[in-house]
Amino acid sequence: MDENAPIKVYMTKKLIGVRPEDSVQEACKVMVEFDIGSLVVVDENDSVVGFFTKSDVIRRVIVPGLPYTTPVKEIMTKELITVDANTPLKEVLKIMAAKRIKHILIKEEGKVVGIFTLSDLLEASRRKLETSIAAE
């Protein structure tokens, strides 16, 4: 794994999202269906307007006792943390560590084009290890 490689090499390009008016329960069903821990929240123009994670559900719905019918827009993270697609992996990891986040959105030409998660990092590490073992 090349820590100087641009993050676009490691990011997941398929973004799965919900609408701001969808309920928290609907959003959670999507996360379970796709076995993922986060969703982008997209408006009617398919622009990313928020980010929704399992952690949001715990901290902003379950602990305060909000109903599962609460719209995603009421609990989503609106201040998006993004990096450019050409940012080196090591810089992205520094940002994630400093902000204590597990997911980061990737932008290209001002538009969100992917996501990088700690799971992506583990997958890339696993592939590199398998390649090293196969080469022995």
PDB file of C-alpha atoms in Angstrom:
ATOM      1  CA  MET A   1       0.000   0.000   0.000  1.00  0.00           C
ATOM      2  CA  ASP A   2       1.491   3.299  -1.086  1.00  0.00           C
ATOM      3  CA  GLU A   3       0.888   5.984   1.511  1.00  0.00           C
ATOM      4  CA  ASN A   4       1.676   8.667  -1.073  1.00  0.00           C
ATOM      5  CA  ALA A   5      -0.916   7.350  -3.545  1.00  0.00           C
ATOM      6  CA  PRO A   6      -3.966   9.575  -4.086  1.00  0.00           C
ATOM      7  CA  ILE A   7      -6.962   8.609  -1.982  1.00  0.00           C
ATOM      8  CA  LYS A   8      -9.016   7.968  -5.138  1.00  0.00           C
ATOM      9  CA  VAL A   9      -7.037   4.714  -5.508  1.00  0.00           C
ATOM     10  CA  TYR A  10      -8.510   3.395  -2.249  1.00  0.00           C
ATOM     11  CA  MET A  11     -11.932   5.074  -2.038  1.00  0.00           C
ATOM     12  CA  THR A  12     -15.276   3.410  -2.610  1.00  0.00           C
ATOM     13  CA  LYS A  13     -16.965   4.995  -5.618  1.00  0.00           C
ATOM     14  CA  LYS A  14     -20.446   3.609  -5.034  1.00  0.00           C
ATOM     15  CA  LEU A  15     -22.239   5.998  -2.716  1.00  0.00           C
ATOM     16  CA  ILE A  16     -25.444   4.822  -1.083  1.00  0.00           C
ATOM     17  CA  GLY A  17     -27.766   7.503   0.116  1.00  0.00           C
ATOM     18  CA  VAL A  18     -31.110   8.582   1.465  1.00  0.00           C
ATOM     19  CA  ARG A  19     -33.183  11.755   1.237  1.00  0.00           C
ATOM     20  CA  PRO A  20     -33.293  14.325   4.068  1.00  0.00           C
ATOM     21  CA  GLU A  21     -36.983  13.642   4.699  1.00  0.00           C
ATOM     22  CA  ASP A  22     -36.527   9.845   5.007  1.00  0.00           C
ATOM     23  CA  SER A  23     -36.972   8.542   8.534  1.00  0.00           C
ATOM     24  CA  VAL A  24     -34.084   7.370  10.669  1.00  0.00           C
ATOM     25  CA  GLN A  25     -35.617   3.893  10.608  1.00  0.00           C
ATOM     26  CA  GLU A  26     -35.694   3.854   6.781  1.00  0.00           C
ATOM     27  CA  ALA A  27     -32.060   4.984   6.698  1.00  0.00           C
ATOM     28  CA  CYS A  28     -31.049   2.267   9.161  1.00  0.00           C
ATOM     29  CA  LYS A  29     -32.795  -0.362   7.031  1.00  0.00           C
ATOM     30  CA  VAL A  30     -30.687   0.766   4.049  1.00  0.00           C
ATOM     31  CA  MET A  31     -27.503   0.484   6.125  1.00  0.00           C
ATOM     32  CA  VAL A  32     -28.465  -3.049   7.210  1.00  0.00           C
ATOM     33  CA  GLU A  33     -29.417  -4.050   3.647  1.00  0.00           C
ATOM     34  CA  PHE A  34     -26.019  -2.981   2.280  1.00  0.00           C
ATOM     35  CA  ASP A  35     -24.050  -3.881   5.448  1.00  0.00           C
ATOM     36  CA  ILE A  36     -22.575  -0.386   5.745  1.00  0.00           C
ATOM     37  CA  GLY A  37     -22.123   2.065   8.592  1.00  0.00           C
ATOM     38  CA  SER A  38     -22.819   5.342   6.836  1.00  0.00           C
ATOM     39  CA  LEU A  39     -24.947   6.987   4.173  1.00  0.00           C
ATOM     40  CA  VAL A  40     -24.786  10.198   2.219  1.00  0.00           C
ATOM     41  CA  VAL A  41     -27.880  12.365   2.391  1.00  0.00           C
ATOM     42  CA  VAL A  42     -28.806  13.740  -1.030  1.00  0.00           C
ATOM     43  CA  ASP A  43     -31.310  16.399  -2.046  1.00  0.00           C
ATOM     44  CA  GLU A  44     -33.630  16.396  -5.080  1.00  0.00           C
ATOM     45  CA  ASN A  45     -30.700  17.528  -7.278  1.00  0.00           C
ATOM     46  CA  ASP A  46     -28.624  14.566  -6.074  1.00  0.00           C
ATOM     47  CA  SER A  47     -26.249  16.950  -4.284  1.00  0.00           C
ATOM     48  CA  VAL A  48     -24.786  15.652  -1.031  1.00  0.00           C
ATOM     49  CA  VAL A  49     -26.242  17.774   1.784  1.00  0.00           C
ATOM     50  CA  GLY A  50     -25.385  15.627   4.778  1.00  0.00           C
ATOM     51  CA  PHE A  51     -23.839  12.502   6.177  1.00  0.00           C
ATOM     52  CA  PHE A  52     -25.536   9.884   8.394  1.00  0.00           C
ATOM     53  CA  THR A  53     -23.734   7.249  10.464  1.00  0.00           C
ATOM     54  CA  LYS A  54     -24.460   4.535  13.015  1.00  0.00           C
ATOM     55  CA  SER A  55     -22.880   6.815  15.574  1.00  0.00           C
ATOM     56  CA  ASP A  56     -25.437   9.526  14.730  1.00  0.00           C
ATOM     57  CA  VAL A  57     -28.219   7.049  15.479  1.00  0.00           C
ATOM     58  CA  ILE A  58     -26.790   6.174  18.878  1.00  0.00           C
ATOM     59  CA  ARG A  59     -25.894   9.713  19.962  1.00  0.00           C
ATOM     60  CA  ARG A  60     -28.738  11.681  18.426  1.00  0.00           C
ATOM     61  CA  VAL A  61     -31.690   9.271  18.398  1.00  0.00           C
ATOM     62  CA  ILE A  62     -31.377   6.399  20.869  1.00  0.00           C
ATOM     63  CA  VAL A  63     -29.715   8.185  23.805  1.00  0.00           C
ATOM     64  CA  PRO A  64     -32.035  11.243  23.715  1.00  0.00           C
ATOM     65  CA  GLY A  65     -35.033   8.974  23.068  1.00  0.00           C
ATOM     66  CA  LEU A  66     -36.185  10.411  19.730  1.00  0.00           C
ATOM     67  CA  PRO A  67     -38.714   8.399  17.708  1.00  0.00           C
ATOM     68  CA  TYR A  68     -37.418   6.309  14.793  1.00  0.00           C
ATOM     69  CA  THR A  69     -39.746   8.338  12.575  1.00  0.00           C
ATOM     70  CA  THR A  70     -37.470  11.378  13.047  1.00  0.00           C
ATOM     71  CA  PRO A  71     -36.368  12.705   9.631  1.00  0.00           C
ATOM     72  CA  VAL A  72     -32.711  12.115   8.788  1.00  0.00           C
ATOM     73  CA  LYS A  73     -32.286  15.872   8.181  1.00  0.00           C
ATOM     74  CA  GLU A  74     -32.816  16.509  11.901  1.00  0.00           C
ATOM     75  CA  ILE A  75     -29.886  14.375  13.029  1.00  0.00           C
ATOM     76  CA  MET A  76     -27.512  14.130  10.042  1.00  0.00           C
ATOM     77  CA  THR A  77     -24.109  15.762  10.102  1.00  0.00           C
ATOM     78  CA  LYS A  78     -24.372  18.888   7.966  1.00  0.00           C
ATOM     79  CA  GLU A  79     -20.755  20.060   8.219  1.00  0.00           C
ATOM     80  CA  LEU A  80     -19.202  17.655   5.729  1.00  0.00           C
ATOM     81  CA  ILE A  81     -15.562  16.717   6.121  1.00  0.00           C
ATOM     82  CA  THR A  82     -14.121  16.192   2.661  1.00  0.00           C
ATOM     83  CA  VAL A  83     -10.772  15.843   0.929  1.00  0.00           C
ATOM     84  CA  ASP A  84      -9.772  16.149  -2.695  1.00  0.00           C
ATOM     85  CA  ALA A  85      -9.476  12.889  -4.647  1.00  0.00           C
ATOM     86  CA  ASN A  86      -5.770  13.548  -5.230  1.00  0.00           C
ATOM     87  CA  THR A  87      -4.899  13.944  -1.543  1.00  0.00           C
ATOM     88  CA  PRO A  88      -2.271  11.371  -0.529  1.00  0.00           C
ATOM     89  CA  LEU A  89      -3.482   8.493   1.654  1.00  0.00           C
ATOM     90  CA  LYS A  90      -1.169   9.473   4.521  1.00  0.00           C
ATOM     91  CA  GLU A  91      -2.656  12.991   4.628  1.00  0.00           C
ATOM     92  CA  VAL A  92      -6.190  11.617   4.650  1.00  0.00           C
ATOM     93  CA  LEU A  93      -5.331   9.293   7.536  1.00  0.00           C
ATOM     94  CA  LYS A  94      -3.858  12.232   9.481  1.00  0.00           C
ATOM     95  CA  ILE A  95      -7.079  14.221   8.994  1.00  0.00           C
ATOM     96  CA  MET A  96      -9.234  11.270  10.029  1.00  0.00           C
ATOM     97  CA  ALA A  97      -7.140  10.693  13.161  1.00  0.00           C
ATOM     98  CA  ALA A  98      -7.145  14.379  14.112  1.00  0.00           C
ATOM     99  CA  LYS A  99     -10.916  14.643  13.675  1.00  0.00           C
ATOM    100  CA  ARG A 100     -11.537  11.185  15.174  1.00  0.00           C
ATOM    101  CA  ILE A 101     -13.680  10.036  12.251  1.00  0.00           C
ATOM    102  CA  LYS A 102     -14.061   6.653  10.552  1.00  0.00           C
ATOM    103  CA  HIS A 103     -15.419   7.927   7.216  1.00  0.00           C
ATOM    104  CA  ILE A 104     -14.438  10.801   4.939  1.00  0.00           C
ATOM    105  CA  LEU A 105     -16.053  12.017   1.750  1.00  0.00           C
ATOM    106  CA  ILE A 106     -13.927  12.420  -1.372  1.00  0.00           C
ATOM    107  CA  LYS A 107     -14.430  15.340  -3.769  1.00  0.00           C
ATOM    108  CA  GLU A 108     -13.345  15.876  -7.338  1.00  0.00           C
ATOM    109  CA  GLU A 109     -13.977  19.178  -9.082  1.00  0.00           C
ATOM    110  CA  GLY A 110     -16.181  20.287  -6.194  1.00  0.00           C
ATOM    111  CA  LYS A 111     -18.460  17.240  -6.277  1.00  0.00           C
ATOM    112  CA  VAL A 112     -18.554  14.294  -3.861  1.00  0.00           C
ATOM    113  CA  VAL A 113     -17.435  11.261  -5.892  1.00  0.00           C
ATOM    114  CA  GLY A 114     -16.659   8.681  -3.242  1.00  0.00           C
ATOM    115  CA  ILE A 115     -16.047   7.763   0.351  1.00  0.00           C
ATOM    116  CA  PHE A 116     -13.024   6.410   2.198  1.00  0.00           C
ATOM    117  CA  THR A 117     -13.513   4.436   5.389  1.00  0.00           C
ATOM    118  CA  LEU A 118     -11.344   2.548   7.818  1.00  0.00           C
ATOM    119  CA  SER A 119     -12.810  -0.609   6.245  1.00  0.00           C
ATOM    120  CA  ASP A 120     -11.313   0.479   2.901  1.00  0.00           C
ATOM    121  CA  LEU A 121      -7.937   0.811   4.622  1.00  0.00           C
ATOM    122  CA  LEU A 122      -8.211  -2.675   6.094  1.00  0.00           C
ATOM    123  CA  GLU A 123      -9.217  -4.123   2.720  1.00  0.00           C
ATOM    124  CA  ALA A 124      -6.241  -2.478   0.981  1.00  0.00           C
ATOM    125  CA  SER A 125      -3.912  -3.798   3.703  1.00  0.00           C
ATOM    126  CA  ARG A 126      -5.358  -7.291   3.346  1.00  0.00           C
ATOM    127  CA  ARG A 127      -4.841  -7.245  -0.439  1.00  0.00           C
ATOM    128  CA  LYS A 128      -1.237  -6.089  -0.029  1.00  0.00           C
ATOM    129  CA  LEU A 129      -0.568  -8.842   2.504  1.00  0.00           C
ATOM    130  CA  GLU A 130      -2.084 -11.494   0.223  1.00  0.00           C
ATOM    131  CA  THR A 131       0.052 -10.224  -2.670  1.00  0.00           C
ATOM    132  CA  SER A 132       3.185 -10.383  -0.500  1.00  0.00           C
ATOM    133  CA  ILE A 133       2.420 -13.926   0.635  1.00  0.00           C
ATOM    134  CA  ALA A 134       1.693 -15.067  -2.938  1.00  0.00           C
ATOM    135  CA  ALA A 135       5.024 -13.622  -4.085  1.00  0.00           C
ATOM    136  CA  GLU A 136       7.003 -15.673  -1.530  1.00  0.00           C
TER     137      GLU A 136
END
